[in-house]
XYZ file of C-alpha atoms in Angstrom:
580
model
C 91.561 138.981 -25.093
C 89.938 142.468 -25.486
C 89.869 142.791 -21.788
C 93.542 141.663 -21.434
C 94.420 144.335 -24.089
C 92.667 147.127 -22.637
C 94.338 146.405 -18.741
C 97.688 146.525 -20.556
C 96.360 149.590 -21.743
C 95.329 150.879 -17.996
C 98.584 149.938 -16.794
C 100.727 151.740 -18.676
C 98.543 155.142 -17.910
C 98.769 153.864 -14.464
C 102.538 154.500 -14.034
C 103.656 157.195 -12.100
C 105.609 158.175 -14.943
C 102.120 160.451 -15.916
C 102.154 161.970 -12.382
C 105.875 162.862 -12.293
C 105.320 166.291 -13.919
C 102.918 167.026 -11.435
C 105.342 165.502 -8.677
C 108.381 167.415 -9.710
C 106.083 170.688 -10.111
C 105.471 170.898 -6.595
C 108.968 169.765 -5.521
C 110.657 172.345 -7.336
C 108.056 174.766 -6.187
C 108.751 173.887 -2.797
C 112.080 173.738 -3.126
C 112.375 177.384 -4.471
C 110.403 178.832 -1.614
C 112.562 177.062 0.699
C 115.609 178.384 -0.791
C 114.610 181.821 -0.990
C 113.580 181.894 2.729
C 116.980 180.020 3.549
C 118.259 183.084 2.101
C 117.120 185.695 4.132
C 117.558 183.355 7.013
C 120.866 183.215 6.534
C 121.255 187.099 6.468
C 120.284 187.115 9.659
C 121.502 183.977 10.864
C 124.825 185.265 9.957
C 124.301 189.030 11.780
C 123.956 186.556 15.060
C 126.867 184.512 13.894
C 128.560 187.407 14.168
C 127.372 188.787 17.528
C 128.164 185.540 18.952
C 131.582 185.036 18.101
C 134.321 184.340 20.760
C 136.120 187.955 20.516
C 132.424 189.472 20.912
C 131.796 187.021 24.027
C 134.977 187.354 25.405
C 133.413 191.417 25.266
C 130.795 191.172 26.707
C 132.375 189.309 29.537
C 135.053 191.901 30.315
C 131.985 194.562 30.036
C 130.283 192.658 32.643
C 132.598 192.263 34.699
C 133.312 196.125 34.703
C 129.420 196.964 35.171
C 129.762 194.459 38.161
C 132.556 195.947 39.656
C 130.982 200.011 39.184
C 127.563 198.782 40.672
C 129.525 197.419 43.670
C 131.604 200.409 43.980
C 128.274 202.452 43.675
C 126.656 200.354 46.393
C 129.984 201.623 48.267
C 129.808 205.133 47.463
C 126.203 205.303 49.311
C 127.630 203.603 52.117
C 130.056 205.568 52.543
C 128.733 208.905 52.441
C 126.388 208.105 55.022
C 129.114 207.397 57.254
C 130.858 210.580 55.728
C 128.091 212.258 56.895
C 127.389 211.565 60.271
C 130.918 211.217 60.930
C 131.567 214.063 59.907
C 128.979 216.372 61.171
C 130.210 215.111 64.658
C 133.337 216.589 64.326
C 131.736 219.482 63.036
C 130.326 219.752 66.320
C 133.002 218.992 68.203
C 135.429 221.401 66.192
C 133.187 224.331 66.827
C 132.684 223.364 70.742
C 136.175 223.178 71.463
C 137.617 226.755 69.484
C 135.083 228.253 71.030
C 136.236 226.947 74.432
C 139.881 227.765 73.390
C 138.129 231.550 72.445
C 136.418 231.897 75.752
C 139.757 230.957 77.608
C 141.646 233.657 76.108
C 139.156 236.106 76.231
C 138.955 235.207 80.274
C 143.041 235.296 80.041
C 142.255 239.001 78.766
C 140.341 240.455 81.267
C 142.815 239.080 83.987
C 145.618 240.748 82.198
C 143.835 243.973 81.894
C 143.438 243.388 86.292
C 146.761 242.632 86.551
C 147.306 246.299 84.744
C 145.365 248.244 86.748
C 146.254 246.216 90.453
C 150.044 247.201 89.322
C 149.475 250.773 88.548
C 148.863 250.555 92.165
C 152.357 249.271 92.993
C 154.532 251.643 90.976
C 155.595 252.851 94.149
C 157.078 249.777 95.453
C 160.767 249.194 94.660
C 159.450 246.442 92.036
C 156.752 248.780 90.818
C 158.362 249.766 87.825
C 159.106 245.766 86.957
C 155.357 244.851 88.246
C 153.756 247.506 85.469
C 156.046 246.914 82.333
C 155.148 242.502 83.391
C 151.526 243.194 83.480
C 151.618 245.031 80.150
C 153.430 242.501 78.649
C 150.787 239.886 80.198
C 148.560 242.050 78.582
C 150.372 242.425 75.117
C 150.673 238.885 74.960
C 147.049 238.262 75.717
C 146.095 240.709 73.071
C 147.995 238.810 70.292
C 146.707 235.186 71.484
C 143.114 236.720 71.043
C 144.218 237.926 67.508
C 145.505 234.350 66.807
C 142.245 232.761 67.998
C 140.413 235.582 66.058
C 142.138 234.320 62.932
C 141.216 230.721 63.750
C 137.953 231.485 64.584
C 137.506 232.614 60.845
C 139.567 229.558 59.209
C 137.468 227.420 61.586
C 134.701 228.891 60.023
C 135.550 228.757 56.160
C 136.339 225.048 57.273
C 133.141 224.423 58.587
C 131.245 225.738 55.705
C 133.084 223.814 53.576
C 132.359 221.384 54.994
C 128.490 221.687 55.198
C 129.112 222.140 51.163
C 130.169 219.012 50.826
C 127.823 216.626 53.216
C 125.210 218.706 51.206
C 126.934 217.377 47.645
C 127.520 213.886 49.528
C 124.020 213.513 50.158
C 122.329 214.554 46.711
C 125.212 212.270 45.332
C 123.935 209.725 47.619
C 120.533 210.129 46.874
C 121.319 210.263 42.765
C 122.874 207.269 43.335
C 120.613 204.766 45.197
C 117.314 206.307 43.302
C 118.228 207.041 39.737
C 121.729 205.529 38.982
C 121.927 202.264 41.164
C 118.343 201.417 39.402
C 119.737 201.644 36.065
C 122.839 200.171 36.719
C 121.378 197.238 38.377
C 118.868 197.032 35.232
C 122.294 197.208 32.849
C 124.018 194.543 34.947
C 120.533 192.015 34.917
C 120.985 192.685 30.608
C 124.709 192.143 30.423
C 123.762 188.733 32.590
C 121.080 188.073 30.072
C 123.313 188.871 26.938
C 126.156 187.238 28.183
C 123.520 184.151 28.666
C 122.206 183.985 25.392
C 125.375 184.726 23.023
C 126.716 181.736 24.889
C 124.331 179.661 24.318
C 123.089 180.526 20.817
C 127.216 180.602 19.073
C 126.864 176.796 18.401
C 123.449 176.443 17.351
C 123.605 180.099 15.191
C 126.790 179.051 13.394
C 124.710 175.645 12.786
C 121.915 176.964 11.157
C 123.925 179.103 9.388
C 125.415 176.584 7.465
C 121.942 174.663 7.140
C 121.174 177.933 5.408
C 124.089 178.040 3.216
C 124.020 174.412 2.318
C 120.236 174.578 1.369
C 120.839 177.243 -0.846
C 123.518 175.031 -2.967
C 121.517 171.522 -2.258
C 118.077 172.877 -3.396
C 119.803 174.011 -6.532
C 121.450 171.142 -7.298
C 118.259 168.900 -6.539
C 116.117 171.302 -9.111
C 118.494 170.801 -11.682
C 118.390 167.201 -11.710
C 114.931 167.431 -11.425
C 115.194 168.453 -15.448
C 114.489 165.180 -16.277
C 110.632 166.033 -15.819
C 110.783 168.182 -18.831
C 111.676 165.204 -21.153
C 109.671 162.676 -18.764
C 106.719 164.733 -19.412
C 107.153 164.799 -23.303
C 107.779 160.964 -23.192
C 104.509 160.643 -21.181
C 102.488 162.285 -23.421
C 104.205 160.453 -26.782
C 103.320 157.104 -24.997
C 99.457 158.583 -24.450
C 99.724 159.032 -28.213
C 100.644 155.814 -28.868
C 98.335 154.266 -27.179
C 95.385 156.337 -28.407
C 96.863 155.629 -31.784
C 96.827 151.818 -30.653
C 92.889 152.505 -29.251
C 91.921 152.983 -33.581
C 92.442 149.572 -34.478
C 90.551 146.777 -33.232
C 91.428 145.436 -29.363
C 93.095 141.756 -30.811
C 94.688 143.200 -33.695
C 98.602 143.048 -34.512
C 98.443 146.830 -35.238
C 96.747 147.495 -31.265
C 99.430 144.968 -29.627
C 102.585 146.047 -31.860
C 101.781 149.986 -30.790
C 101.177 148.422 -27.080
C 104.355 147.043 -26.801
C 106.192 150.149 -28.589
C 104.323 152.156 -25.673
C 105.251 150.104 -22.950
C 108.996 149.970 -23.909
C 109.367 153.681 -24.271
C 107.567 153.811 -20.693
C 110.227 151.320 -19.291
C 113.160 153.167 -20.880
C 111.795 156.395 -19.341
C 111.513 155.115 -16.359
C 114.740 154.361 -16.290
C 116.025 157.506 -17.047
C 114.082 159.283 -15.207
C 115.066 157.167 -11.872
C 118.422 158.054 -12.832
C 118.341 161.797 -11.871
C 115.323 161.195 -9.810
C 118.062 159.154 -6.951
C 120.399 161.903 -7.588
C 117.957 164.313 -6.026
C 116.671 162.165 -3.883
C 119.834 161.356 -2.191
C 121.219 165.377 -2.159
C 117.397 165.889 -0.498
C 117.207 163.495 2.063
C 120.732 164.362 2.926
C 119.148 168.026 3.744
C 115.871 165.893 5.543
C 118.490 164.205 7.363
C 119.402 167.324 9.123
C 115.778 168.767 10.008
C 115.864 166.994 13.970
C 119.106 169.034 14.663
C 117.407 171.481 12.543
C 114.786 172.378 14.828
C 116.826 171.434 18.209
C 118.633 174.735 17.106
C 116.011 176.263 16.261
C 114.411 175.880 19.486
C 117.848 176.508 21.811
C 117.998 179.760 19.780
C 114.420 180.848 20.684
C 114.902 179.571 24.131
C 118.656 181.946 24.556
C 116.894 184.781 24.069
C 113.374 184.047 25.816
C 114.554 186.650 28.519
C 115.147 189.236 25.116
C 113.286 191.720 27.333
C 116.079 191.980 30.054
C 117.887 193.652 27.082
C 115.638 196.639 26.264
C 115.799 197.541 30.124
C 119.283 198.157 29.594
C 119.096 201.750 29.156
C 122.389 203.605 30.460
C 123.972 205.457 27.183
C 127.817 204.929 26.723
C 128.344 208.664 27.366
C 125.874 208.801 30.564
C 127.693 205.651 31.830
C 131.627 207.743 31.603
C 130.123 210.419 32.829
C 128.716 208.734 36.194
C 131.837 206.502 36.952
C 133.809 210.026 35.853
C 131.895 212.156 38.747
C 132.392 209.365 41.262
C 136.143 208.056 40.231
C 137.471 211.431 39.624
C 134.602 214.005 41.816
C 132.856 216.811 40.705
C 134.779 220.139 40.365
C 133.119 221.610 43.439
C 134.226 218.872 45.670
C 137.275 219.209 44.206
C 137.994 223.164 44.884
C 135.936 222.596 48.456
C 138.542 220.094 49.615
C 141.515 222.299 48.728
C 139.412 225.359 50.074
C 139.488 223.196 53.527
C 143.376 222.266 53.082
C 144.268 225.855 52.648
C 142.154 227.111 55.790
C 143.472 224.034 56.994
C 147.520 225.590 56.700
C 146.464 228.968 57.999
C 145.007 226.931 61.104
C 148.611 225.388 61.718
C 149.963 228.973 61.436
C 147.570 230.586 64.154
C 148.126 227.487 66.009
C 151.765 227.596 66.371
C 152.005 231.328 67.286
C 148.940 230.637 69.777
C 151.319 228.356 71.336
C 154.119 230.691 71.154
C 151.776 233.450 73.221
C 150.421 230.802 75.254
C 153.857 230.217 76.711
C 154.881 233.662 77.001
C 152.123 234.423 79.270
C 153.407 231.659 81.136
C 156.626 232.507 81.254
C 155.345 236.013 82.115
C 153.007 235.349 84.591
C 155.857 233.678 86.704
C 158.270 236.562 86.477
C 155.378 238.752 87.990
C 154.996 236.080 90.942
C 159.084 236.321 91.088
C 158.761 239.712 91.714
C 155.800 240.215 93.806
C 156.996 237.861 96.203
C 160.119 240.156 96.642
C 157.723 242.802 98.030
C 156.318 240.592 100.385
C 153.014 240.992 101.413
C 152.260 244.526 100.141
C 151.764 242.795 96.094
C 150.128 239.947 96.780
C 146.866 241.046 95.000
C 149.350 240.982 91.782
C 150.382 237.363 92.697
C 146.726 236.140 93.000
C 146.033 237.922 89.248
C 149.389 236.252 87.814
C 148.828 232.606 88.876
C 144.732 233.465 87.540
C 146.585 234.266 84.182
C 148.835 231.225 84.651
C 145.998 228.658 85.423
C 143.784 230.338 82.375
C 146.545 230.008 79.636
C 147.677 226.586 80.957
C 144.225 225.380 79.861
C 144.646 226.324 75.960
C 147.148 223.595 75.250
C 144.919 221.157 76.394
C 142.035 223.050 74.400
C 144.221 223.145 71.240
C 145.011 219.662 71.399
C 141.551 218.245 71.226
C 140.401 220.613 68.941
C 143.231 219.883 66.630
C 142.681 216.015 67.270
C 138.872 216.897 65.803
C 140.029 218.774 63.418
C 142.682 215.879 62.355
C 140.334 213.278 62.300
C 137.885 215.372 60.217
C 140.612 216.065 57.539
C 141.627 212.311 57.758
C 137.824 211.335 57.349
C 137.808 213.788 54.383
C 140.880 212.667 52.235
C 139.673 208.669 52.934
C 136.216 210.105 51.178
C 137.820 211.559 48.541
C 140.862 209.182 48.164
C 137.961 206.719 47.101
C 137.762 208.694 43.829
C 141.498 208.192 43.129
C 141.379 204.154 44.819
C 138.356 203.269 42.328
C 139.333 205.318 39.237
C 140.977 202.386 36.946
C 140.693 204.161 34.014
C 138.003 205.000 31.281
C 135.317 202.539 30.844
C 135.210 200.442 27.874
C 130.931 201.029 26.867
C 131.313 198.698 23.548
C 129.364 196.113 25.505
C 126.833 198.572 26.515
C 126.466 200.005 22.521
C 126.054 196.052 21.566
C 122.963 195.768 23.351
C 120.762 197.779 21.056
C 122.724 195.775 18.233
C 121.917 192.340 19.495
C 118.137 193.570 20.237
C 118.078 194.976 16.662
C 119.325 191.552 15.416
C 117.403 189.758 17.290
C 113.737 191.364 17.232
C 114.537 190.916 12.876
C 115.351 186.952 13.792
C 113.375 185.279 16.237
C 109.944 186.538 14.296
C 111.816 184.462 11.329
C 112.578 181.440 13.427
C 108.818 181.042 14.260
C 107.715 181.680 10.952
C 110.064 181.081 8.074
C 112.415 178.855 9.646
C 109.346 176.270 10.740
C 107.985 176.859 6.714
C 111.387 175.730 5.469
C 111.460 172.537 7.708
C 108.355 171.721 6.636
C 108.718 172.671 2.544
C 112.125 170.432 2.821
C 110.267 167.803 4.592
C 107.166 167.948 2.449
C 109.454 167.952 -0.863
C 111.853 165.230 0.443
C 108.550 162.449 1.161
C 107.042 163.361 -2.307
C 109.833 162.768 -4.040
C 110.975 159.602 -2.234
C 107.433 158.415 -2.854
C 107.449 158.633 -6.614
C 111.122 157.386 -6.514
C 109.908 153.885 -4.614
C 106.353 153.564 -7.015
C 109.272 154.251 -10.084
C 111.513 151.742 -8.691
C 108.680 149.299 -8.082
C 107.068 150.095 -11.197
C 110.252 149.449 -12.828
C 110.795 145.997 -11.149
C 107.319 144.272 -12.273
C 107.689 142.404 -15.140
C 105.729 143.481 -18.104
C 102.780 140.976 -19.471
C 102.605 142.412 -22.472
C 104.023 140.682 -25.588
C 107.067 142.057 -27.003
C 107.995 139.674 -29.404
C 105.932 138.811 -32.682
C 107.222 136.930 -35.928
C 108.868 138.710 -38.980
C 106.060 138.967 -40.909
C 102.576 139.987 -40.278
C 99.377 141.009 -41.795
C 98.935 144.735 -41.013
C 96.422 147.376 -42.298
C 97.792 150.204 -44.802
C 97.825 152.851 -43.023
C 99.288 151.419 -39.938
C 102.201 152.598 -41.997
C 101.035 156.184 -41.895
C 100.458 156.126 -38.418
C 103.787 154.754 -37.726
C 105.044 157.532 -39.897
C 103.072 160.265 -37.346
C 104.124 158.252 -34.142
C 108.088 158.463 -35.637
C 107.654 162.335 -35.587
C 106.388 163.231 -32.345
C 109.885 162.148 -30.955
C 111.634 164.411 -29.611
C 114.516 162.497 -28.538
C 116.983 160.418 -30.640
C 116.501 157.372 -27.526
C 112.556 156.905 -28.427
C 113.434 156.622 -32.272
C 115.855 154.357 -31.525
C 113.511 152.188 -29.539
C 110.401 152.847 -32.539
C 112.763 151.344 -35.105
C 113.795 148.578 -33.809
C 110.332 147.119 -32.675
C 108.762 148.037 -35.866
C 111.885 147.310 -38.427
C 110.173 144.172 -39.665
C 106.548 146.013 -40.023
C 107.361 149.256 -41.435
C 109.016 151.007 -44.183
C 112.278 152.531 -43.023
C 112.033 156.834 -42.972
C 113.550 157.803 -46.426
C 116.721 159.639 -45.872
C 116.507 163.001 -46.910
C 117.846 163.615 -50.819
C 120.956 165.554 -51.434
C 120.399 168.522 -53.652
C 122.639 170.469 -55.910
C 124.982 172.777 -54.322
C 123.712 175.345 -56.777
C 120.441 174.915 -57.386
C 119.005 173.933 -54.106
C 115.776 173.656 -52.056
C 114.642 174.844 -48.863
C 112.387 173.788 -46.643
C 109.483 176.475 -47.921
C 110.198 175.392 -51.015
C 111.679 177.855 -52.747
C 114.751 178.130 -55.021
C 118.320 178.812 -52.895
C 121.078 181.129 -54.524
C 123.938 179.201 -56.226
C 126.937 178.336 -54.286
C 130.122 178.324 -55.586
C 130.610 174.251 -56.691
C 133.015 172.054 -54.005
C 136.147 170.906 -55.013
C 134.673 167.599 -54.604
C 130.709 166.866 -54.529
C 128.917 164.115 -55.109
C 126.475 163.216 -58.006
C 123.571 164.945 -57.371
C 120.483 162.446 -57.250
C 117.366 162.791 -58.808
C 114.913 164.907 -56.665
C 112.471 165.036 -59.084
C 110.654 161.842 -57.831
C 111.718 162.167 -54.341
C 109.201 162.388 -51.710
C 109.991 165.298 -49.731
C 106.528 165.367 -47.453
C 108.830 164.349 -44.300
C 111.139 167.518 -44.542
C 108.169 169.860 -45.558
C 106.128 168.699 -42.767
């Protein structure tokens, strides 16, 4: 019988009712640090949420495509002022070759005017003397203002070819800037748009995820701790039933005073229990609810670390906003130089058609003139035919600068055609300013990100794992309290109205009754022991004017109420239970 009373004895301290303090402890502990790293997550969880919303991506894909389309019109531009260049030096060549042809011719169409001069001095005497001299000096006249046309175009010819060294000088060094320094950079800009654009994509749905798992932690992990109260009163119950039974432990093992106080201490541990199972399943539920979520939990977690595993790509994005206007600026709009060079060329370019045209004019009136003089050396007959053989020498040399002028203007033509299709590619290409928000959000999403991914592989995996941890210690105590709750009790409950009991099992009744701190446990004390113990005096009324306190000493008088009661006799009451 002593053996049975003392495993009743080990049972009850067996419950996990004693090891719920220590349960909920480390829950709640958990729990906290979980919360308060949920926090921060979600700080900058939410920074990405924000970065990766659909106006943002919708950015970044209009910025792409505008890097795209500069690096493609940059991988033009080189192109094209190679061809620029050799194209153009060739006409350079050719320009040159054929006004100095057009040069020579006249010069030759000089000297044979100044012949035909000097061979009609000779004939003044003839009857068309007169006529012979005032045609050769016209020849002559005429020649002379040819070679100052060609003089002039020699020098516009030149400005125009300088000019045009100038610029296959700037279209090089633009070429060069371009494929070694800007083309590089662009490329690298272009390679962490692609990356960006990549990994904003992919990360929206799984950020805005977390996010929430963030912001719902926050509220669940509160709600759970505050159910998790209960341990407070659990605790005191546990240690009132230790009391009991150590109370029970100072009377002997078969008496009615050890099994009354063992069934008082295993009802108050069933009632607790119960109560505490209550709010214990209310937390459980709101906690495995979170659990429930840690699979997708870490599928995000991992698709965000994965989105930005190329994070580098970003840093190598370099090009400023401001260095990035200023490049598509210079080869959209041109520098200044090219700029003033091409009109330079356009206005050498109008003095060329003026020379040209009164070249042409001269070039026909030596002609013209040269045929007169035949006309009227053949009337002398044989005696001028010297001046004939000088006027058809004139004749054949000016026929010749036509055909001269026409190629050289064709070269020229095609050079100033080759020249406005160079430049017109500033005007073709320029589309207006470039939008460089996308390029500024780079260093924002690599500031964003370098604070979050170090998170995600260190506070994120200790919040799984505190959640995780908290949610399979508290559904273990929850199954041992539910089981513990289910097995029926051996101990006896019942006993008869009367029985033999030692004095001072009243006293320690009396001490048991006061350790209560909850209304439910005296509840449950009286109405085991009602039949076995005196019931607690109620405490005696005093005079409204002559009271006492709890110290003992004398109140003030209050004014009498309109309608008290008798005041009993305190004298004999026994008022250790109030003083105590």
């Amino acid at each position: 019988m002593a053996a049975s009373v003392q495993n009743d004895h080990n049972a009850i301290l067996r419950s996990p009712l004693f090891r719920l303090e220590t349960v909920f402890s480390r829950v709640t502990d958990s729990l906290f640090f979980a919360s308060e790293k949920a926090s921060q997550l979600k700080g900058s969880m939410g920074a990405l949420v924000d970065i990766t919303s659909s106006n943002q991506l919708e950015k970044v894909a209009q910025g792409r495509q505008e890097i795209n389309q500069f690096s493609t019109m940059i991988a033009d531009r080189i192109q094209q002022s190679s061809g620029f260049m050799n194209e153009i030096g060739h006409k350079r060549q050719k320009m040159n070759a054929e006004i100095k042809d057009l040069a020579q011719n006249i010069h030759s169409a000089g000297i044979v005017s100044l012949n035909a001069r000097i061979i009609a001095q000779g004939h003044r005497t003839l009857k068309q003397g007169e006529q012979l001299v005032r045609l050769a000096e016209n020849i002559s006249g005429i020649t002379d203002s040819a070679s100052e046309q060609v003089t002039e175009m020699l020098k516009a010819t030149e400005v125009i070819t300088k000019a045009l060294q100038k610029l296959m000088v700037y279209a090089e060094g633009q070429s060069l800037r371009l494929s070694d320094t800007v083309q590089p950079e662009v490329r690298a800009l272009e390679r962490a748009l692609k990356t960006l654009d990549h990994a904003l994509a992919n990360s929206h749905e799984a950020a805005a995820w977390m996010n929430d798992y963030y912001r719902k932690a926050e509220s669940d992990v509160m709600a759970i701790i505050q159910s998790l109260q209960v341990g407070d009163r659990a605790r005191q119950r546990a240690e009132h039933i230790q009391q009991i039974l150590h109370e029970a432990s100072s009377f002997g093992v078969d008496s009615n005073e050890s099994q009354l106080l063992t069934a008082l201490a295993d009802i108050q541990m069933e009632q607790a229990i119960k109560e505490t199972l209550n709010d214990a399943e209310k937390a459980m539920t709101t906690l495995s609810a979170l659990a429930a979520g840690l699979d997708q939990y870490q599928i995000n977690n991992s698709a965000l670390r994965k989105a930005f595993a190329e994070r580098h790509e970003l840093s190598n994005g370099v090009l400023q906003g401001e260095a990035l206007r200023q490049q598509k600026a210079e080869i959209t709009v041109g520098s200044p130089e090219t700029r003033s060079l091409y009109e330079e060329i356009c206005a050498n370019d109008e003095r060329l058609q003026e020379h040209s045209r009164n070249l042409n004019n001269a070039a026909f009136q030596m002609q013209l003139a040269s045929l007169n003089t035949i006309i009227a050396c053949a009337r002398e007959g044989r005696a001028a035919a010297d001046m004939i053989v000088i006027s058809q020498q004139v004749n054949s040399v000016v026929s010749t600068v036509p055909e001269i002028f026409v190629t050289f203007s064709e070269a020229l033509e095609g050079t100033k055609q080759r020249l406005q299709t160079y430049l017109s590619m500033h005007d073709d290409s320029a589309t207006g300013d470039m939008d460089v928000d996308v390029v500024q959000m780079i260093p924002e999403v690599v500031t964003v990100v370098s604070d979050l991914l170090p998170k995600l592989a260190s506070d994120s995996e200790q919040v799984a794992r505190a959640i995780e941890a908290s949610d399979r210690m508290l559904r273990d105590l929850v199954r041992d309290l539910t089981d513990s709750n289910r097995k029926s009790s051996n101990i006896r409950r019942k006993f008869p109205e009367t029985l033999t009991l030692e004095p001072r099992f009243q006293r320690v009744a009396g001490r048991i009754r006061k350790l209560y701190t909850m209304q439910a446990e005296r509840d449950l004390h009286d109405n085991l022991l009602a039949n076995f113990v005196e019931a607690p005096a109620a405490p005696a009324k005093v005079e409204p004017t002559s009271g006492i306190d709890m110290f003992g000493e004398p109140e003030p008088a209050a004014a009498p109420a309109p309608a008290a009661a008798p005041a009993a006799d305190g004298g004999s009451e026994d008022l250790s239970d109030i003083l105590f």
